[in-house]
Amino acid sequence: MSFRALSSISRPYLLSSFKNTIRPQQPKIISNMLYRNYTSAAAAPAGLGQPDLTKGPLYRYDTALPKLPVPTLAETCARYLKSVRPLLNDKEFAETTAAVEEFQKPGGVGEELQKRLLAKANDPKTVNWLEDWWNDLAYFGYRDPVVVYVSYFYAYKDDRLRKKPTQRAAAIIQAAMDFRRQVVDESLAPEMAKKSPLDSSTYKYMFNASRYPAKPSDFELAFDPAQNNHVAVVRNNQFFVFDLIKNGKMLSTADIEAQLDAIVKLAGNRKEPSIGVLTSDNRDVWTEARKTLIDAGSQNEELLRKIESSVFLLCLDDSSPVTRDEVSRACWHGDGRNRFFDKSLQFIVFENGKAGFLGEHSTMDGTPTCRLNDYVCTALAQNKIDHGSATVSANLEAPQKLNFAFNTAVHKAIETSEKNFEELIGKHGLYVQNYEGYGKGLIKKFKCSPDAYVQMIIQLAYFKMHGVSRPTYESAQVRKFQHGRTETCRTVSTESVAWVKAMEDPHVSAADKTALFKKAVDSHVSYMASAVEGKGCDRHLLGLRLSLKSHEAKPKMFSQEIFSRSSHWNLSTSQLSGEHFDGYGWGEVVPDGYGVAYMVNENNLSFNVASLKEMHPERLHHYLKEAATDMRHLFEQTLLEAPKPKL
């Protein structure tokens, strides 16, 4: 969730040409994130167009989806003013209103920037007007480590049938490969929202893909799945590969387990110098370290390519985390060494059989990988995976160890990255609040949107802790549009502030607190409804700012303190839910903020709170439970319908 780079943009950031960063002797590449903005440039109708029946179900509707709209200047300015009102006193709001009115006046700078943005959006070569800017500014051009700031994790519930780590890992691989098969042959149905298909273009960057470090911006490569059917495995910092498909047929789960057992034996108990920890560092540092590593041995670049082109990476950790907090931290970052953080997909299995997943965020948001992980866990739990013969094949080809060459410069780079990783992780705390008091079932009886309800839990908890409401980001999905990713839903509203204050005021009646709550929920639902239509204010304002030319003065609206403060996300939040997940999360996006990931399950609510230790995430963890309980006690009195008497 790397939004910290966006708040400081005041001039157009022109995308750099990356052609010189890619070496000419590349293997066959099926897709390249850098040029994705121009891969399907046919003009799209305003609504859903005709599906492309030459493609499988997964990608059939991608070019039929409407383009991401550009909101009108008036509606964005009005929405912006409404969103900042609770953050300002009357004098500050009057000054802000004057600056916004000056910006949007007829013939003013706002109209000119809007005209430029519309010209870009309506260019037949442009699939999505935001895409190139967003991918670079939020992800590829972002130079802080992907660990903590970009990557996100899922922690799985225990698999009671598979306690042995290599047994569970083999089953996960088998299930993930079944999902991959459906992605590659395009038979997977597209995700749907209210009977409308969602954009599936990012699925091309799910398997056989890796981020690459480069200056000034990284890039992503996806490799031909027909030519790359090997899985990469890391154990004790040592990397191995073996093919999962032999003679056109997928290995049985028993064969995969045997290969993993062989890797554990080959790796032994000795930990080698960690190539993976280099990927945990600042992106510019990793860019130089990668060059150093390649120069250290003639085979090193080819060995790196084996990892980067693999279907995904399996991390076999020798640690045994037990508690939710321990498992979540181990999935989030582990020891930093037994990983390769640039891989799009990393499945993690621990020595005690616990497991999880780590995703690299730059090319894909959480919903597709949530679908993948839910498929893996659900299909295994329901025994819907074909595991093949239980007898291990006699002629398995031994896994290949990737024997990297090291020199003094590489060892020094590893030492530096290890130190930087330890310092970064040492500053952070993570706490999981698995609230079992109630879940979606009871919230629906309150006749509330479960997501909006939980957003109000977070608002109340933050207010209890800090005595004030501050800017809050919730991710809104805009994949109903071509190459759509996310928009911001600004949770804090005049209504939410009035409600949290009332909740902490013993003199306000239960009826009044409930009435204020309903207004706060309605405000949030309304904003979210606009955001998913591509009509939040944040992405549009970003596009307008980036439409300024380098020699042009910045409008007063953009230079006001409130403009940057209103997108200084003290709370960065998002919901993804899965009944087979025991955790989900990421880090904060500003130093004085929190990353709060939450799951709304039928009978429980789960919150993952991550931040710098100085922000006391353990206290927000406590207040989330207190807020959820306070709300239950109130709404059971005021929102539950009395049971009907039996006749």
XYZ file of C-alpha atoms in Angstrom:
647
model
C 0.000 0.000 0.000
C 2.527 2.584 -1.134
C 0.721 5.924 -1.112
C 3.341 7.916 0.805
C 5.031 8.971 -2.439
C 1.869 10.544 -3.837
C 1.303 13.320 -1.319
C 4.477 15.172 -2.318
C 3.848 15.375 -6.066
C 3.631 18.972 -7.243
C 4.803 18.726 -10.828
C 4.163 16.278 -13.614
C 6.283 13.195 -13.262
C 6.990 12.022 -16.784
C 7.349 8.299 -17.134
C 10.892 7.390 -17.946
C 11.735 5.146 -20.855
C 12.690 1.766 -19.518
C 13.812 0.227 -22.774
C 17.465 0.526 -21.838
C 16.963 -1.148 -18.484
C 15.975 -4.477 -20.013
C 18.789 -6.578 -21.375
C 18.269 -7.613 -24.990
C 18.702 -11.354 -24.411
C 15.346 -11.860 -22.699
C 13.452 -15.154 -22.762
C 10.047 -15.089 -24.392
C 7.844 -12.662 -22.509
C 4.085 -12.807 -22.843
C 3.348 -9.442 -21.259
C 5.181 -6.385 -20.063
C 3.711 -4.067 -17.472
C 5.567 -1.077 -18.832
C 3.657 -0.970 -22.073
C 0.386 -2.388 -20.807
C -1.328 0.973 -21.172
C -1.226 0.586 -24.942
C -1.925 -3.100 -25.434
C -5.627 -2.949 -26.243
C -6.242 0.509 -27.590
C -9.520 -0.036 -29.402
C -12.101 2.550 -28.414
C -14.622 1.255 -25.882
C -18.296 2.146 -25.637
C -19.636 3.981 -22.602
C -21.272 0.799 -21.315
C -20.405 -2.867 -21.630
C -19.550 -3.668 -25.244
C -19.477 -6.935 -27.121
C -17.293 -9.673 -25.613
C -14.348 -10.953 -27.641
C -15.393 -14.550 -28.279
C -11.931 -15.425 -29.645
C -10.730 -15.316 -26.033
C -11.571 -17.573 -23.128
C -14.027 -16.521 -20.411
C -11.337 -14.904 -18.223
C -10.329 -12.207 -20.715
C -13.417 -12.183 -22.928
C -14.889 -8.995 -21.505
C -11.718 -6.964 -20.907
C -11.947 -4.866 -24.066
C -15.733 -4.658 -23.757
C -15.584 -2.849 -20.429
C -16.062 0.924 -20.387
C -13.073 3.197 -19.888
C -12.325 4.779 -16.528
C -14.335 8.010 -16.531
C -13.029 11.487 -15.809
C -15.437 13.081 -13.324
C -16.606 16.627 -13.925
C -14.603 19.376 -12.289
C -17.642 20.524 -10.322
C -18.449 17.152 -8.756
C -14.834 16.478 -7.747
C -14.400 19.929 -6.205
C -17.671 19.541 -4.301
C -16.684 16.080 -3.052
C -13.243 17.348 -2.022
C -14.718 20.241 -0.030
C -17.174 17.935 1.702
C -14.363 15.525 2.619
C -12.118 18.191 4.173
C -14.886 19.973 6.106
C -14.557 17.814 9.251
C -10.789 18.424 9.286
C -11.019 22.236 9.325
C -12.337 25.049 11.496
C -14.661 27.641 9.990
C -11.892 30.083 9.016
C -9.764 27.347 7.410
C -12.752 25.975 5.528
C -13.608 29.429 4.174
C -10.040 29.804 2.890
C -10.143 26.337 1.339
C -13.492 27.035 -0.304
C -12.138 30.250 -1.809
C -9.129 28.416 -3.263
C -11.345 25.700 -4.739
C -13.719 28.255 -6.256
C -10.766 30.091 -7.797
C -9.494 26.810 -9.218
C -12.765 25.810 -10.869
C -13.974 29.218 -12.055
C -14.872 29.513 -15.760
C -11.775 29.996 -17.851
C -9.542 29.200 -14.876
C -6.628 26.820 -14.487
C -8.915 23.985 -13.394
C -10.805 24.046 -16.657
C -7.564 23.987 -18.636
C -6.207 21.019 -16.651
C -9.527 19.231 -17.051
C -9.365 19.768 -20.811
C -5.854 18.260 -20.921
C -6.921 15.290 -18.830
C -9.945 14.648 -21.008
C -7.730 14.789 -24.093
C -5.546 12.078 -22.607
C -8.523 9.967 -21.540
C -10.147 10.211 -24.967
C -6.972 9.389 -26.899
C -7.728 6.134 -28.792
C -4.318 4.821 -27.728
C -5.181 5.232 -24.053
C -6.931 2.341 -22.355
C -6.959 3.929 -18.900
C -5.930 7.548 -18.328
C -4.668 6.879 -14.823
C -2.738 3.671 -15.413
C 0.710 4.842 -16.449
C 0.824 7.561 -13.787
C -0.517 5.327 -11.040
C 1.677 2.315 -11.713
C 4.775 4.464 -11.711
C 4.038 6.862 -8.868
C 2.382 4.444 -6.462
C 4.510 1.398 -7.222
C 7.338 1.226 -9.764
C 8.777 4.666 -9.057
C 8.397 4.195 -5.311
C 11.868 3.610 -3.859
C 11.256 2.484 -0.271
C 11.404 -1.265 0.369
C 8.473 -3.372 -0.787
C 8.648 -5.144 2.563
C 6.264 -3.419 5.010
C 5.320 -0.628 2.612
C 4.051 -2.486 -0.470
C 3.738 -6.244 0.070
C 0.680 -7.751 1.763
C 0.078 -11.165 3.313
C -2.582 -13.752 4.062
C -2.204 -16.174 6.961
C -4.012 -19.488 6.553
C -5.933 -21.419 9.150
C -4.441 -24.789 10.073
C -4.866 -27.774 7.786
C -5.643 -30.546 10.245
C -5.085 -33.253 7.642
C -1.593 -32.070 6.712
C 0.697 -31.352 9.650
C 3.966 -32.244 7.912
C 5.298 -29.081 6.243
C 6.296 -30.633 2.915
C 2.976 -32.478 2.776
C 1.036 -29.258 3.214
C 3.319 -27.390 0.812
C 2.840 -30.046 -1.869
C -0.932 -29.816 -1.549
C -0.807 -26.009 -1.800
C 1.331 -26.260 -4.943
C -1.073 -28.745 -6.499
C -4.106 -26.543 -5.794
C -2.344 -23.371 -6.973
C -1.322 -25.094 -10.194
C -4.946 -26.099 -10.783
C -5.882 -22.436 -10.515
C -2.972 -21.512 -12.803
C -4.194 -23.979 -15.411
C -7.518 -22.138 -15.539
C -5.743 -18.787 -15.862
C -3.431 -19.973 -18.640
C -6.149 -21.662 -20.709
C -8.464 -18.709 -19.903
C -11.256 -21.031 -18.729
C -11.498 -19.281 -15.363
C -14.645 -17.189 -15.131
C -14.074 -13.464 -14.653
C -14.851 -11.977 -11.272
C -18.256 -10.349 -11.156
C -19.793 -7.386 -9.363
C -23.593 -7.241 -9.463
C -23.677 -9.406 -12.585
C -21.090 -7.234 -14.353
C -17.660 -8.696 -15.243
C -14.537 -7.133 -13.766
C -11.282 -6.422 -15.562
C -8.992 -9.473 -15.600
C -5.896 -7.942 -17.214
C -3.772 -8.238 -14.070
C -4.159 -12.026 -14.061
C -1.435 -12.026 -16.726
C 0.974 -10.900 -14.003
C -0.065 -13.467 -11.407
C 2.038 -16.496 -12.357
C 5.531 -16.635 -13.888
C 6.037 -12.965 -13.054
C 8.494 -10.844 -11.137
C 9.226 -7.229 -10.389
C 12.646 -5.970 -11.490
C 14.639 -3.209 -9.765
C 15.718 -0.318 -11.982
C 16.403 3.419 -11.761
C 14.404 5.619 -11.740
C 11.511 3.150 -11.820
C 11.143 -0.604 -11.599
C 9.298 -2.732 -14.122
C 7.506 -6.076 -14.267
C 8.050 -9.032 -16.540
C 5.773 -11.998 -17.083
C 7.264 -15.076 -18.720
C 5.729 -17.559 -21.140
C 3.879 -20.183 -19.034
C 4.284 -22.773 -21.781
C 8.059 -22.579 -21.451
C 8.276 -22.098 -17.687
C 6.603 -24.779 -15.596
C 9.167 -24.903 -12.820
C 8.554 -23.914 -9.229
C 11.238 -22.157 -7.198
C 11.759 -23.261 -3.598
C 13.863 -21.541 -0.954
C 15.055 -23.332 2.164
C 17.712 -21.997 4.540
C 18.342 -19.167 2.041
C 19.181 -21.690 -0.687
C 17.171 -21.700 -3.909
C 16.101 -24.804 -5.816
C 13.910 -25.411 -8.859
C 12.136 -28.412 -10.325
C 9.569 -28.889 -13.086
C 5.961 -29.434 -12.086
C 4.876 -30.732 -15.480
C 6.506 -33.776 -17.048
C 5.574 -35.073 -20.491
C 2.610 -32.719 -20.496
C 1.248 -34.052 -17.216
C 1.204 -32.432 -13.798
C 3.235 -34.167 -11.083
C 1.177 -35.907 -8.435
C 1.032 -34.364 -4.971
C 3.051 -37.343 -3.714
C 5.756 -36.604 -6.279
C 5.837 -32.918 -5.318
C 6.133 -33.850 -1.655
C 9.023 -36.180 -2.489
C 10.776 -33.357 -4.345
C 10.297 -31.038 -1.410
C 11.614 -33.668 0.999
C 14.682 -33.960 -1.217
C 15.161 -30.182 -1.094
C 14.926 -30.123 2.701
C 17.566 -32.849 2.816
C 19.817 -31.092 0.299
C 19.552 -27.793 2.146
C 20.473 -29.410 5.447
C 20.807 -27.243 8.519
C 23.297 -24.748 7.097
C 22.079 -21.320 6.089
C 23.904 -19.886 3.113
C 24.376 -16.170 2.352
C 20.980 -14.753 1.468
C 20.291 -13.588 -2.069
C 16.682 -12.964 -1.050
C 17.456 -10.318 1.563
C 18.790 -8.051 -1.188
C 15.194 -7.772 -2.475
C 14.069 -6.407 0.914
C 16.092 -3.205 0.602
C 15.485 0.225 -0.839
C 14.837 -0.187 -4.559
C 17.856 1.862 -5.639
C 20.070 -0.114 -3.265
C 18.691 -3.381 -4.671
C 19.187 -2.113 -8.234
C 22.905 -1.681 -7.606
C 23.150 -4.883 -5.578
C 21.594 -6.865 -8.446
C 24.257 -5.543 -10.793
C 26.910 -6.483 -8.237
C 25.476 -9.988 -7.953
C 25.328 -10.465 -11.727
C 28.926 -9.297 -12.087
C 30.080 -11.764 -9.413
C 29.507 -14.870 -11.560
C 28.843 -15.669 -15.188
C 25.822 -17.825 -14.299
C 24.253 -15.551 -11.703
C 21.926 -13.692 -14.055
C 20.659 -16.965 -15.505
C 20.111 -18.308 -12.002
C 18.173 -15.192 -11.038
C 16.069 -15.673 -14.151
C 15.173 -19.163 -12.921
C 13.621 -17.611 -9.808
C 12.007 -14.721 -11.646
C 10.429 -16.885 -14.353
C 9.180 -19.621 -11.996
C 5.443 -20.178 -11.632
C 5.790 -18.905 -8.060
C 8.109 -19.201 -5.086
C 7.611 -21.628 -2.209
C 9.319 -20.606 1.030
C 10.001 -23.527 3.354
C 10.811 -21.789 6.622
C 12.495 -23.548 9.517
C 10.655 -21.410 12.085
C 7.499 -22.472 13.940
C 5.266 -19.466 14.700
C 2.316 -20.271 16.946
C 0.151 -17.272 17.820
C -1.773 -15.208 15.277
C 0.626 -12.337 15.833
C 3.638 -14.595 15.268
C 2.208 -16.235 12.146
C 1.167 -12.891 10.679
C 4.582 -11.342 11.218
C 6.263 -14.413 9.758
C 4.081 -14.165 6.643
C 4.505 -10.387 6.418
C 8.291 -10.409 6.404
C 9.777 -13.494 8.097
C 13.491 -13.211 8.738
C 13.890 -11.311 5.462
C 16.279 -13.897 4.103
C 14.264 -16.953 3.114
C 12.244 -14.922 0.598
C 12.489 -13.230 -2.791
C 10.269 -10.197 -2.304
C 10.076 -9.307 -6.013
C 8.135 -12.462 -6.887
C 4.468 -11.801 -7.522
C 3.431 -14.893 -5.524
C 5.167 -16.456 -2.520
C 3.562 -19.322 -0.639
C 5.051 -19.846 2.812
C 5.005 -23.047 4.864
C 6.526 -23.251 8.323
C 8.185 -26.104 10.161
C 5.092 -26.729 12.291
C 2.804 -26.945 9.246
C 1.326 -23.452 9.474
C 1.169 -21.605 6.176
C 0.398 -18.362 4.399
C 1.085 -16.165 1.402
C 2.923 -12.958 0.499
C 1.968 -10.876 -2.535
C 3.970 -8.221 -4.395
C 1.527 -5.391 -4.915
C 2.824 -3.416 -7.906
C 0.992 -5.220 -10.703
C -1.972 -6.663 -8.898
C -4.318 -5.599 -6.142
C -5.599 -7.924 -3.464
C -8.818 -9.238 -4.953
C -7.300 -11.569 -7.603
C -4.785 -13.047 -5.145
C -7.492 -13.331 -2.499
C -9.426 -15.360 -5.037
C -6.376 -17.534 -5.714
C -5.684 -18.138 -2.031
C -9.315 -18.766 -1.198
C -9.438 -21.269 -4.061
C -6.352 -23.065 -2.749
C -7.643 -23.296 0.820
C -11.253 -24.089 -0.046
C -10.489 -26.685 -2.711
C -8.132 -28.512 -0.348
C -10.585 -28.338 2.565
C -13.383 -29.697 0.385
C -11.140 -32.339 -1.207
C -11.789 -31.033 -4.731
C -8.203 -31.288 -5.952
C -6.970 -34.245 -8.012
C -3.808 -35.274 -6.181
C -2.939 -38.075 -8.609
C -1.308 -41.328 -7.604
C -0.297 -41.765 -3.971
C 2.735 -43.738 -5.119
C 5.881 -41.710 -5.738
C 7.245 -42.049 -9.270
C 10.485 -43.965 -9.612
C 12.187 -41.683 -12.137
C 11.825 -38.207 -10.665
C 14.509 -35.809 -11.816
C 16.377 -34.399 -8.827
C 15.696 -30.754 -7.944
C 18.331 -28.327 -9.219
C 20.103 -26.167 -6.681
C 20.879 -22.642 -7.874
C 24.525 -22.265 -6.940
C 25.168 -18.543 -7.007
C 28.733 -17.259 -7.100
C 29.647 -14.820 -4.338
C 32.465 -12.346 -3.955
C 33.412 -9.775 -1.350
C 31.186 -7.099 -2.865
C 28.129 -9.406 -2.802
C 28.790 -10.418 0.802
C 29.026 -6.751 1.734
C 25.765 -5.968 -0.072
C 24.043 -8.829 1.757
C 25.388 -7.622 5.085
C 24.118 -4.102 4.391
C 20.657 -5.305 3.377
C 20.412 -7.579 6.419
C 21.221 -4.643 8.676
C 18.706 -2.387 6.931
C 16.034 -5.076 7.133
C 16.559 -5.671 10.840
C 16.395 -1.944 11.560
C 13.194 -1.539 9.549
C 11.413 -4.532 11.039
C 12.647 -3.761 14.535
C 10.780 -0.459 14.455
C 7.452 -2.090 13.662
C 4.729 -3.745 15.661
C 1.882 -5.951 14.461
C -1.136 -7.139 16.417
C -4.110 -9.221 15.316
C -7.478 -8.550 16.936
C -9.564 -11.639 16.274
C -12.852 -10.417 17.659
C -15.254 -13.289 18.267
C -18.092 -11.292 19.841
C -20.019 -11.207 16.568
C -19.612 -10.915 12.828
C -21.474 -10.270 9.620
C -24.477 -12.271 10.797
C -25.367 -9.877 13.623
C -24.382 -6.748 11.664
C -26.927 -7.655 8.983
C -29.569 -7.910 11.692
C -28.702 -4.302 12.516
C -29.609 -3.607 8.855
C -26.192 -2.099 8.167
C -23.613 -2.473 5.435
C -21.042 -4.786 7.097
C -18.148 -2.875 5.519
C -19.429 0.540 6.585
C -20.138 -0.815 10.069
C -16.568 -2.043 10.480
C -15.233 1.251 9.146
C -17.111 2.917 11.996
C -15.535 0.483 14.483
C -12.146 1.662 13.234
C -13.166 5.326 13.471
C -14.416 4.906 17.026
C -11.319 2.986 18.097
C -9.003 5.656 16.675
C -11.017 8.406 18.373
C -10.903 6.559 21.696
C -7.123 6.370 21.404
C -6.253 9.774 19.941
C -9.242 11.978 20.780
C -9.533 13.193 17.185
C -10.564 11.905 13.750
C -7.898 11.937 11.032
C -7.817 11.140 7.297
C -8.706 7.545 6.532
C -8.228 5.668 3.287
C -10.382 2.721 2.305
C -9.670 0.966 -0.961
C -12.519 1.105 -3.483
C -12.329 -1.269 -6.433
C -12.799 0.203 -9.925
C -12.178 -2.965 -11.926
C -15.517 -2.541 -13.695
C -13.461 -0.318 -16.025
C -10.680 -1.343 -18.403
C -7.423 -1.805 -16.481
C -9.108 -0.354 -13.414
C -7.466 -0.787 -10.024
C -8.554 1.320 -7.050
C -10.028 4.637 -5.990
C -9.999 6.158 -2.521
C -13.024 6.131 -0.283
C -12.502 8.871 2.318
C -14.090 7.486 5.464
C -13.935 10.530 7.735
C -16.995 12.720 7.269
C -18.812 15.412 9.189
C -21.289 12.696 10.116
C -18.686 10.186 11.326
C -16.979 12.818 13.489
C -20.275 13.796 15.093
C -21.021 10.147 15.809
C -17.687 9.196 17.419
C -17.874 12.275 19.635
C -21.385 11.307 20.671
C -20.308 7.749 21.439
C -17.779 9.018 23.970
C -20.208 11.501 25.512
C -22.190 9.921 28.372
C -24.794 12.682 28.145
C -25.934 11.731 24.631
C -28.869 9.336 24.583
C -28.746 5.891 22.991
C -31.372 6.976 20.468
C -29.349 10.022 19.422
C -26.143 7.999 19.167
C -27.932 5.520 16.944
C -29.405 8.245 14.744
C -25.959 9.801 14.288
C -24.532 6.376 13.499
C -27.049 5.829 10.724
C -26.082 9.179 9.182
C -22.385 8.275 9.378
C -22.996 4.898 7.727
C -25.149 6.448 5.014
C -22.432 9.015 4.278
C -19.821 6.298 3.979
C -21.984 4.112 1.753
C -22.703 7.096 -0.490
C -19.012 7.962 -0.870
C -18.114 4.349 -1.592
C -20.862 4.131 -4.220
C -19.334 7.115 -6.024
C -15.785 5.814 -5.632
C -16.502 2.447 -7.264
C -17.920 4.369 -10.221
C -14.546 6.105 -10.591
C -15.872 9.292 -9.020
C -13.936 9.675 -5.810
C -11.910 12.878 -5.676
C -8.370 11.551 -5.125
C -7.515 9.946 -8.465
C -9.098 12.803 -10.417
C -7.194 15.413 -8.420
C -3.999 13.436 -9.014
C -4.660 13.481 -12.756
C -5.260 17.227 -12.698
C -2.042 17.859 -10.791
C -0.064 15.717 -13.191
C -1.560 17.583 -16.139
C 0.329 20.706 -15.075
C 3.327 21.493 -17.254
C 6.720 21.818 -15.604
C 6.930 25.607 -16.066
C 3.426 26.326 -14.794
C 2.684 27.640 -11.332
C 0.875 25.406 -8.929
C -2.709 26.520 -8.196
C -3.318 27.704 -4.638
C -5.719 24.818 -4.050
C -2.863 22.348 -4.532
C -0.437 24.241 -2.288
C -2.706 24.563 0.736
C -1.724 22.539 3.787
C -5.099 20.827 3.896
C -4.638 19.492 0.370
C -1.723 17.296 1.438
C -3.029 16.677 4.963
C -6.370 15.379 3.714
C -4.532 12.565 1.898
C -2.062 11.920 4.707
C -3.573 8.566 5.527
C -3.290 8.142 9.284
C -5.461 5.090 8.748
C -4.942 2.954 5.643
C -7.688 0.352 5.559
C -9.088 -2.330 3.311
C -11.294 -5.389 3.554
C -10.758 -8.819 2.052
C -12.487 -11.772 3.644
C -11.997 -15.506 3.576
C -13.294 -18.102 5.989
C -10.034 -20.057 5.591
C -7.790 -17.070 6.421
C -6.534 -16.391 9.928
C -4.927 -13.063 9.097
C -4.366 -10.484 6.370
C -2.423 -7.256 6.371
C 0.275 -4.786 5.402
C 2.122 -1.845 6.918
C 1.337 1.810 7.521
C 1.636 4.315 4.667
C 2.682 7.329 6.771
C 5.044 7.310 9.777
C 2.327 8.483 12.181
C -0.279 6.097 10.827
C -1.564 2.544 10.923
C -2.236 -0.142 8.370
C -5.552 -1.729 9.382
C -6.620 -4.706 7.301
C -9.871 -6.341 8.278
C -11.984 -9.359 7.492
C -15.729 -9.519 8.032
C -16.665 -13.158 8.486
C -19.993 -14.614 9.489
C -19.283 -14.936 13.210
C -16.097 -12.963 13.807
C -14.246 -9.815 12.823
C -10.498 -9.789 12.301
C -8.301 -6.693 12.404
C -4.597 -6.617 11.613
C -2.951 -3.506 13.051
C 0.570 -2.636 11.901
C 2.569 0.515 12.555
C 5.774 1.869 13.971
C 6.109 0.815 17.601
C 6.083 4.447 18.724
C 2.467 4.623 17.512
C 1.508 1.877 20.010
C -0.384 -0.454 17.684
C -1.154 -2.677 20.663
C -3.379 0.095 22.024
C -5.332 0.507 18.800
C -5.675 -3.299 18.861
C -7.244 -2.929 22.317
C -9.555 -0.088 21.338
C -10.863 -1.965 18.302
C -12.203 -4.633 20.625
C -13.621 -2.030 22.993
C -15.292 -0.135 20.131
C -16.828 -3.279 18.643
C -18.224 -4.243 22.049
C -19.588 -0.760 22.771
C -21.379 -0.764 19.430
C -22.903 -4.170 20.023
C -24.224 -3.165 23.425
C -25.784 -0.025 21.957
C -27.273 -1.466 18.799
C -28.699 -4.568 20.430
C -30.866 -2.101 22.335
C -31.737 0.216 19.464
C -31.441 -1.633 16.153
C -32.495 -5.217 16.796
C -36.102 -5.983 16.033
C -37.942 -7.628 18.889
C -38.570 -11.314 18.222
C -42.067 -12.035 17.017
C -44.181 -13.951 19.539
C -44.956 -17.533 18.681
C -48.584 -18.246 17.959
